[in-house]
mmCIF file of C-alpha atoms in Angstrom:
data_model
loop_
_atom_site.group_PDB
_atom_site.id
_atom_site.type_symbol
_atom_site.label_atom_id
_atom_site.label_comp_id
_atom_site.label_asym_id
_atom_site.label_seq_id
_atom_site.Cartn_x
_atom_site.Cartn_y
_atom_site.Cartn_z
ATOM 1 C CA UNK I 241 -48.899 -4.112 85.800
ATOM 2 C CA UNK I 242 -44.931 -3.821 85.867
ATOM 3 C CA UNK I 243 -44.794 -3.817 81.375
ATOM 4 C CA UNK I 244 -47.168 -0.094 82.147
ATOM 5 C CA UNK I 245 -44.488 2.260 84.218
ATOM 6 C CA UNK I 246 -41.536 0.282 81.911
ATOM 7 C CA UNK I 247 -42.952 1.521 78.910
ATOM 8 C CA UNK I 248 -43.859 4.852 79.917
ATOM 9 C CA UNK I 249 -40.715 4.827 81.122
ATOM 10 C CA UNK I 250 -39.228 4.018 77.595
ATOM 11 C CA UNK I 251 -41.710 6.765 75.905
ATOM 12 C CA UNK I 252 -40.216 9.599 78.103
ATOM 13 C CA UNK I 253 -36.563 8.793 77.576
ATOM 14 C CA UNK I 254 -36.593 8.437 74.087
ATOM 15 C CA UNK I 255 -38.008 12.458 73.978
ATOM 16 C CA UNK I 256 -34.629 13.187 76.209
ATOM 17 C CA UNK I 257 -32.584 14.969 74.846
ATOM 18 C CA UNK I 258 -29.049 14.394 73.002
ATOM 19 C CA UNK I 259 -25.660 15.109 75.608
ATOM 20 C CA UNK I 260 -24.451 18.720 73.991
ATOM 21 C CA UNK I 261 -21.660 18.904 71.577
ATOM 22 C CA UNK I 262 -18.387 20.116 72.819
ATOM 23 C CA UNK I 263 -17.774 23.945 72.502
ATOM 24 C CA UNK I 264 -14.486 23.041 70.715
ATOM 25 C CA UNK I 265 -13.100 20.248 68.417
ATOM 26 C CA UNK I 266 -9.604 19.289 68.462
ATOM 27 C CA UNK I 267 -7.494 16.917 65.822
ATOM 28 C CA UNK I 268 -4.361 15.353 66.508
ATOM 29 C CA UNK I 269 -1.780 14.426 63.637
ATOM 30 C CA UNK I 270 1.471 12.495 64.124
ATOM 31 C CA UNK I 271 2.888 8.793 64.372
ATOM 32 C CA UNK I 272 3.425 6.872 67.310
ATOM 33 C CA UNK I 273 4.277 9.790 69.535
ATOM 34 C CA UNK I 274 0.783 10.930 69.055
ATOM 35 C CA UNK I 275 -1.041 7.618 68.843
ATOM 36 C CA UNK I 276 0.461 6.509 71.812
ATOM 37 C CA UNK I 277 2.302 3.143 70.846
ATOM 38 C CA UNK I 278 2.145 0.645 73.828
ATOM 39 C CA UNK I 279 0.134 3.288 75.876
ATOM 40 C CA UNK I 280 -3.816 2.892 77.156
ATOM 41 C CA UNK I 281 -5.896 5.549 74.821
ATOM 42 C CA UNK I 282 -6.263 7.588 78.168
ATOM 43 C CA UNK I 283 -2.310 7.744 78.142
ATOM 44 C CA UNK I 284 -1.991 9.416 74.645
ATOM 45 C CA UNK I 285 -0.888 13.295 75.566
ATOM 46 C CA UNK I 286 -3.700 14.538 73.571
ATOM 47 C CA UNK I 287 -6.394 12.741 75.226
ATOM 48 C CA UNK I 288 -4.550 13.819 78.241
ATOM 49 C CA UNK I 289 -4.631 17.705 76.485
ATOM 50 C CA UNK I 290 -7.908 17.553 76.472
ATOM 51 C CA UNK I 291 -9.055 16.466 79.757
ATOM 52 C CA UNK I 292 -6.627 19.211 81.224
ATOM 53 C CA UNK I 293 -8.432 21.765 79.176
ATOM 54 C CA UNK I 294 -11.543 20.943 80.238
ATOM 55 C CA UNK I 295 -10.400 21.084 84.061
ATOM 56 C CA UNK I 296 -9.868 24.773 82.980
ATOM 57 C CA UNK I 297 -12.903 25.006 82.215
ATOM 58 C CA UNK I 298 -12.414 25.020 78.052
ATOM 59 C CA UNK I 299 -14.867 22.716 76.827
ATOM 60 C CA UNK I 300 -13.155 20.953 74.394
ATOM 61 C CA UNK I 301 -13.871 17.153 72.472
ATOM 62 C CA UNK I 302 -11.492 14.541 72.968
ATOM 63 C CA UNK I 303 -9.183 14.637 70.019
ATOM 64 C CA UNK I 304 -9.712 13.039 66.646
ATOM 65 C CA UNK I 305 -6.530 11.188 65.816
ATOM 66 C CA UNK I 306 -5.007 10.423 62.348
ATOM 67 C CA UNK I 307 -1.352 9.122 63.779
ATOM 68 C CA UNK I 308 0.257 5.489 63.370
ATOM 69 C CA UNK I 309 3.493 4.252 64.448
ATOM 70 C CA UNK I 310 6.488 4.441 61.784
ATOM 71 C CA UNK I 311 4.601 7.433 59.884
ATOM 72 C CA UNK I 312 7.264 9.680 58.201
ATOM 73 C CA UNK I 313 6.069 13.686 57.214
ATOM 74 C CA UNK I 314 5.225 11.937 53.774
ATOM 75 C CA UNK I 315 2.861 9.503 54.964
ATOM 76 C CA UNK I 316 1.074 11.489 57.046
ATOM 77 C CA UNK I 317 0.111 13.633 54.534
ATOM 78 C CA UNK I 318 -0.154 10.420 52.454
ATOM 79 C CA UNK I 319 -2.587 9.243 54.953
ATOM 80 C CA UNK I 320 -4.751 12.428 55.541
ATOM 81 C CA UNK I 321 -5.384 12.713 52.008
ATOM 82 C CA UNK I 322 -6.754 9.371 51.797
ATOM 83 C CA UNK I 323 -8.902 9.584 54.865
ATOM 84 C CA UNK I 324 -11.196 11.590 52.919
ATOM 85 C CA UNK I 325 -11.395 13.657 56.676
ATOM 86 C CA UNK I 326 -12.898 17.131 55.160
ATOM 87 C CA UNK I 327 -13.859 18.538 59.132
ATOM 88 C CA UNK I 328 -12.903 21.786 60.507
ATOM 89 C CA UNK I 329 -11.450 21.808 63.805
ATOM 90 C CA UNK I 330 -11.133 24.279 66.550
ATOM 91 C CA UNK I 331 -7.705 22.818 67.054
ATOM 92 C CA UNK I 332 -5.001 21.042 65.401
ATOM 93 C CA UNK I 333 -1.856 19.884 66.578
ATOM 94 C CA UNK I 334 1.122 18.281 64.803
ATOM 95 C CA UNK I 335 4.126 16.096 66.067
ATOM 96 C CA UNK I 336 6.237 14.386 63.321
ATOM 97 C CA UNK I 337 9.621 13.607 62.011
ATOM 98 C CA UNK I 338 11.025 11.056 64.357
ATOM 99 C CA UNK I 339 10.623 8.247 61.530
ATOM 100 C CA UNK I 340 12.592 10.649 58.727
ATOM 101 C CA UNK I 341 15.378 10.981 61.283
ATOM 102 C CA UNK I 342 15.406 7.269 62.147
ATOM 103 C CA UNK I 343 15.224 6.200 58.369
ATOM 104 C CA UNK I 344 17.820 8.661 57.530
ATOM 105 C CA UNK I 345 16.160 10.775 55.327
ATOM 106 C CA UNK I 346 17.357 14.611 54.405
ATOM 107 C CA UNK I 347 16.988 17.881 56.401
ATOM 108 C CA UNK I 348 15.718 19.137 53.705
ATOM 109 C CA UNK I 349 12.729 16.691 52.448
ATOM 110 C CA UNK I 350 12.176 16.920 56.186
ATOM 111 C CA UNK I 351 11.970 21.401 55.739
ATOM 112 C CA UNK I 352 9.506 20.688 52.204
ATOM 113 C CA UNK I 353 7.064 17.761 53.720
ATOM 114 C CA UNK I 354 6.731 19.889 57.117
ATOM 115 C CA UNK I 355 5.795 22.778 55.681
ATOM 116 C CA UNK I 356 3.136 21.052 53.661
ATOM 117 C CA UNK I 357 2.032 19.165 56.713
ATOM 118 C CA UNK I 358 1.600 22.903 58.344
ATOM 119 C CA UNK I 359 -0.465 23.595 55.553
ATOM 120 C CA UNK I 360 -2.620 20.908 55.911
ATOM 121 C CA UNK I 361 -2.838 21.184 59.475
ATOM 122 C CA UNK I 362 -4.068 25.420 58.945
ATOM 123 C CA UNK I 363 -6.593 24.000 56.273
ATOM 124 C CA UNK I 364 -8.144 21.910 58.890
ATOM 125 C CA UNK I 365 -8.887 25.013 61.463
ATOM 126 C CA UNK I 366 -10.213 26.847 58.403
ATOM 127 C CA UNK I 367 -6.999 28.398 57.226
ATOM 128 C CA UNK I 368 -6.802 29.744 61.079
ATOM 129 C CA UNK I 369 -3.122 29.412 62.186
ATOM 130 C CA UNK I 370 -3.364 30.470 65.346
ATOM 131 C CA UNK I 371 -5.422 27.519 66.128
ATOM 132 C CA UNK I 372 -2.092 25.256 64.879
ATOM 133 C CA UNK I 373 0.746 24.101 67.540
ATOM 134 C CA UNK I 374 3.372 22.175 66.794
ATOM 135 C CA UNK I 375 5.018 19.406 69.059
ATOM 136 C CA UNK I 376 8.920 19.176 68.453
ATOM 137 C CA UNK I 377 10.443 15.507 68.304
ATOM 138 C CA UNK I 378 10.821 13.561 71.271
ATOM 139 C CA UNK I 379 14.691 12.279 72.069
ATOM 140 C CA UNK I 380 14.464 8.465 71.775
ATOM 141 C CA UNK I 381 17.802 7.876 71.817
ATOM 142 C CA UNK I 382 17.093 8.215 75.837
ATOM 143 C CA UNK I 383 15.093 5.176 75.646
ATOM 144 C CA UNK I 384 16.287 1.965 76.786
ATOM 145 C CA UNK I 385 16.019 0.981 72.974
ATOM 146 C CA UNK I 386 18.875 3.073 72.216
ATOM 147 C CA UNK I 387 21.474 1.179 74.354
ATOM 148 C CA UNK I 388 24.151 0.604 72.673
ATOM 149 C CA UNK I 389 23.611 2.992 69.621
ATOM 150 C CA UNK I 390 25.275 6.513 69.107
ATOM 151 C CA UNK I 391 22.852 8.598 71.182
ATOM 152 C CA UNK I 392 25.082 11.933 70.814
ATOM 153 C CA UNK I 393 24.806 11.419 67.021
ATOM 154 C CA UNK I 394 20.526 10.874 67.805
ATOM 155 C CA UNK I 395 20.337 13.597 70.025
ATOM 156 C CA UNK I 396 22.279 15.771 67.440
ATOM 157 C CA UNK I 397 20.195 15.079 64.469
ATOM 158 C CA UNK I 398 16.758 15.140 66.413
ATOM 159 C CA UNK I 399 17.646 19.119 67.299
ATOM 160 C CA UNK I 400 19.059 19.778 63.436
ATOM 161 C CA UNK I 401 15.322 18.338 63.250
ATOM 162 C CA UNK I 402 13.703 20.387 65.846
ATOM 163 C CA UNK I 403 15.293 23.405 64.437
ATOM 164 C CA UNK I 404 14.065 22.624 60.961
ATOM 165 C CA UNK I 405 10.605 22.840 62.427
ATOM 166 C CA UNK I 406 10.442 25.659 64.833
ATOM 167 C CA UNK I 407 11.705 27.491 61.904
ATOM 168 C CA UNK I 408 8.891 26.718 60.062
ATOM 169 C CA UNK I 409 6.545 26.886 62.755
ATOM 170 C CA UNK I 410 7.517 30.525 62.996
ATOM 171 C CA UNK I 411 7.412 31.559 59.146
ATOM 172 C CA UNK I 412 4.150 30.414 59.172
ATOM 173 C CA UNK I 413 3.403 32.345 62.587
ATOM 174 C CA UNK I 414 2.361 28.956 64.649
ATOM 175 C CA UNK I 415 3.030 28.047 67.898
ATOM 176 C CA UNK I 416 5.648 25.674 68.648
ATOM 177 C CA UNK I 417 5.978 23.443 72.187
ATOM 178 C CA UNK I 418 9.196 22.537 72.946
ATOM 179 C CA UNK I 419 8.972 18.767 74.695
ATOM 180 C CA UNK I 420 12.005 17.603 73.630
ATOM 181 C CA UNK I 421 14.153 18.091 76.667
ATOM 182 C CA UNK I 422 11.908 16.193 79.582
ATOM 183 C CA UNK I 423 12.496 12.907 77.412
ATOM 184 C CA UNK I 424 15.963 13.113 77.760
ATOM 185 C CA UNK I 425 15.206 13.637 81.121
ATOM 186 C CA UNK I 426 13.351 10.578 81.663
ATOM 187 C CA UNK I 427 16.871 8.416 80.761
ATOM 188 C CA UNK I 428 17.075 5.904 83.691
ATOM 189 C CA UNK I 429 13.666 6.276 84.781
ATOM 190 C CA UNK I 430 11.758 2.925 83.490
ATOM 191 C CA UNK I 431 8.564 4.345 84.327
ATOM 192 C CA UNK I 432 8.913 6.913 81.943
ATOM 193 C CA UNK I 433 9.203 4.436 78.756
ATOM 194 C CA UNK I 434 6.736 2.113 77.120
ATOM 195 C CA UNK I 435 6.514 -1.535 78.105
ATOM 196 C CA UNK I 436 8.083 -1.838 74.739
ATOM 197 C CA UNK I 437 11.574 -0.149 75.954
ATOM 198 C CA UNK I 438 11.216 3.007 72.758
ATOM 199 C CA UNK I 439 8.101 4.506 73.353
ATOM 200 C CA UNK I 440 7.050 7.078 76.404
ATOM 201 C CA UNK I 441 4.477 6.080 78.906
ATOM 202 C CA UNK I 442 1.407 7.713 80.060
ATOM 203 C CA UNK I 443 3.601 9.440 82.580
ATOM 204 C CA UNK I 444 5.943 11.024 80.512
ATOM 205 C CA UNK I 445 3.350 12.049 78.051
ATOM 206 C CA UNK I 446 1.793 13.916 80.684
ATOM 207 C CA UNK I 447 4.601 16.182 80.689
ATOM 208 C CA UNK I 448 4.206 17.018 77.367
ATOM 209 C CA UNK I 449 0.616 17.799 77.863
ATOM 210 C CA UNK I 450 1.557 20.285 80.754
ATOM 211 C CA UNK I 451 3.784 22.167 78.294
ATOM 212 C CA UNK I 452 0.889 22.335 75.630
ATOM 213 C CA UNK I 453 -1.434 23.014 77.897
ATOM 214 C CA UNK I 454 -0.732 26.913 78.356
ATOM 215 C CA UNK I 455 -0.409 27.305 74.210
ATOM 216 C CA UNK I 456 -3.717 25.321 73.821
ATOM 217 C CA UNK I 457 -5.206 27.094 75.935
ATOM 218 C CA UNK I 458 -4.722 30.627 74.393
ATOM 219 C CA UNK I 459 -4.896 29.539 70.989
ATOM 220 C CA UNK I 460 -8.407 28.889 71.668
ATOM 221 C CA UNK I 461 -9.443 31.812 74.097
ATOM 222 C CA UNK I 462 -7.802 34.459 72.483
#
């Protein structure tokens, strides 16, 4: 008597039907910023993105992420080609260059590999750049890491970075989030950093998530 009502039971929810697909679709490209190195996957400020959008009532996917730690501009691109990843996304963000500043590579093979990555990043909303933002570089000379190192000479080249890009960003008329200055807020603040002492916590990626939010939010509404 009990195997009847089970397997009616079974018939009926097998005809149910699928949880809808998200209005929007969102991909995330970076390196450890964006993968969230030492962080809980809820922590990364994309997944974070996301869920804030939605509390506006946007309904957007939770991002697919082509990001690992150490990537510089060239192996990102490096990386996206070989990830065969041929989708078209509602949205695409970008956050990258921290690893060409830390290996000490040029300004300008920093200027030519961005501007490709922007071009990647615009083929992947369907040549739409106004569904493109850029991230700039987060300071992590502010991070306990840094102690001991030349954190005006960091700080320095991370803007002669940040400039690089925002120029860029507005040749190629995309939007451009500046986060840069609440991590060199967070100096001092251990719950701002990483268990591993370099890279940002949940908490401070949250900030950056409040300062995309706005952009995000009218790239994809307008």
């Amino acid at each position: 008597m009990v195997a009847i009502p089970v397997l009616i039971f079974l018939l009926m929810t097998s005809f149910l039907p699928t949880a809808p697909k998200a209005n929007y679709t969102f991909l995330s490209l970076g390196d450890s910023y964006t993968i969230g190195e030492s962080v809980a996957e809820q922590d990364r400020w994309s997944v974070q993105l996301a869920g804030m959008l939605r509390k506006e009532g946007i309904d957007v996917a939770s991002p697919a992420i082509i990001a690992k730690t150490g990537w510089t501009t060239a192996e990102l691109q490096e990386a996206v080609k070989v990830s065969g990843n041929r989708n078209t996304y509602s949205l695409v963000s970008l956050l990258v260059g921290v690893n060409n500043q830390y290996r000490g590579q040029s300004q300008e093979r920093y200027r030519t590999e961005f501007r490709e990555l922007l071009q990647t990043a615009v083929q992947y909303t369907g040549g739409k750049s106004a569904r493109v933002f850029v991230l700039s570089i987060p300071d992590w000379g502010a991070s306990p890491f840094a102690a001991g190192r030349d954190r005006n000479k960091i700080a320095r080249e991370i803007d002669q970075f940040n400039t690089i890009a925002k120029e860029e960003c507005q040749k190629a008329a995309i939007a451009y989030v500046d986060i840069t200055p609440p991590t060199r807020s967070a100096t001092g603040d251990e719950s701002q950093f990483a268990s591993d002492g370099l890279h940002y916590s949940g908490k401070q990626m949250k900030l950056w998530a409040e300062r995309a939010l706005p952009v995000a939010k009218k790239l994809l509404t307008d």
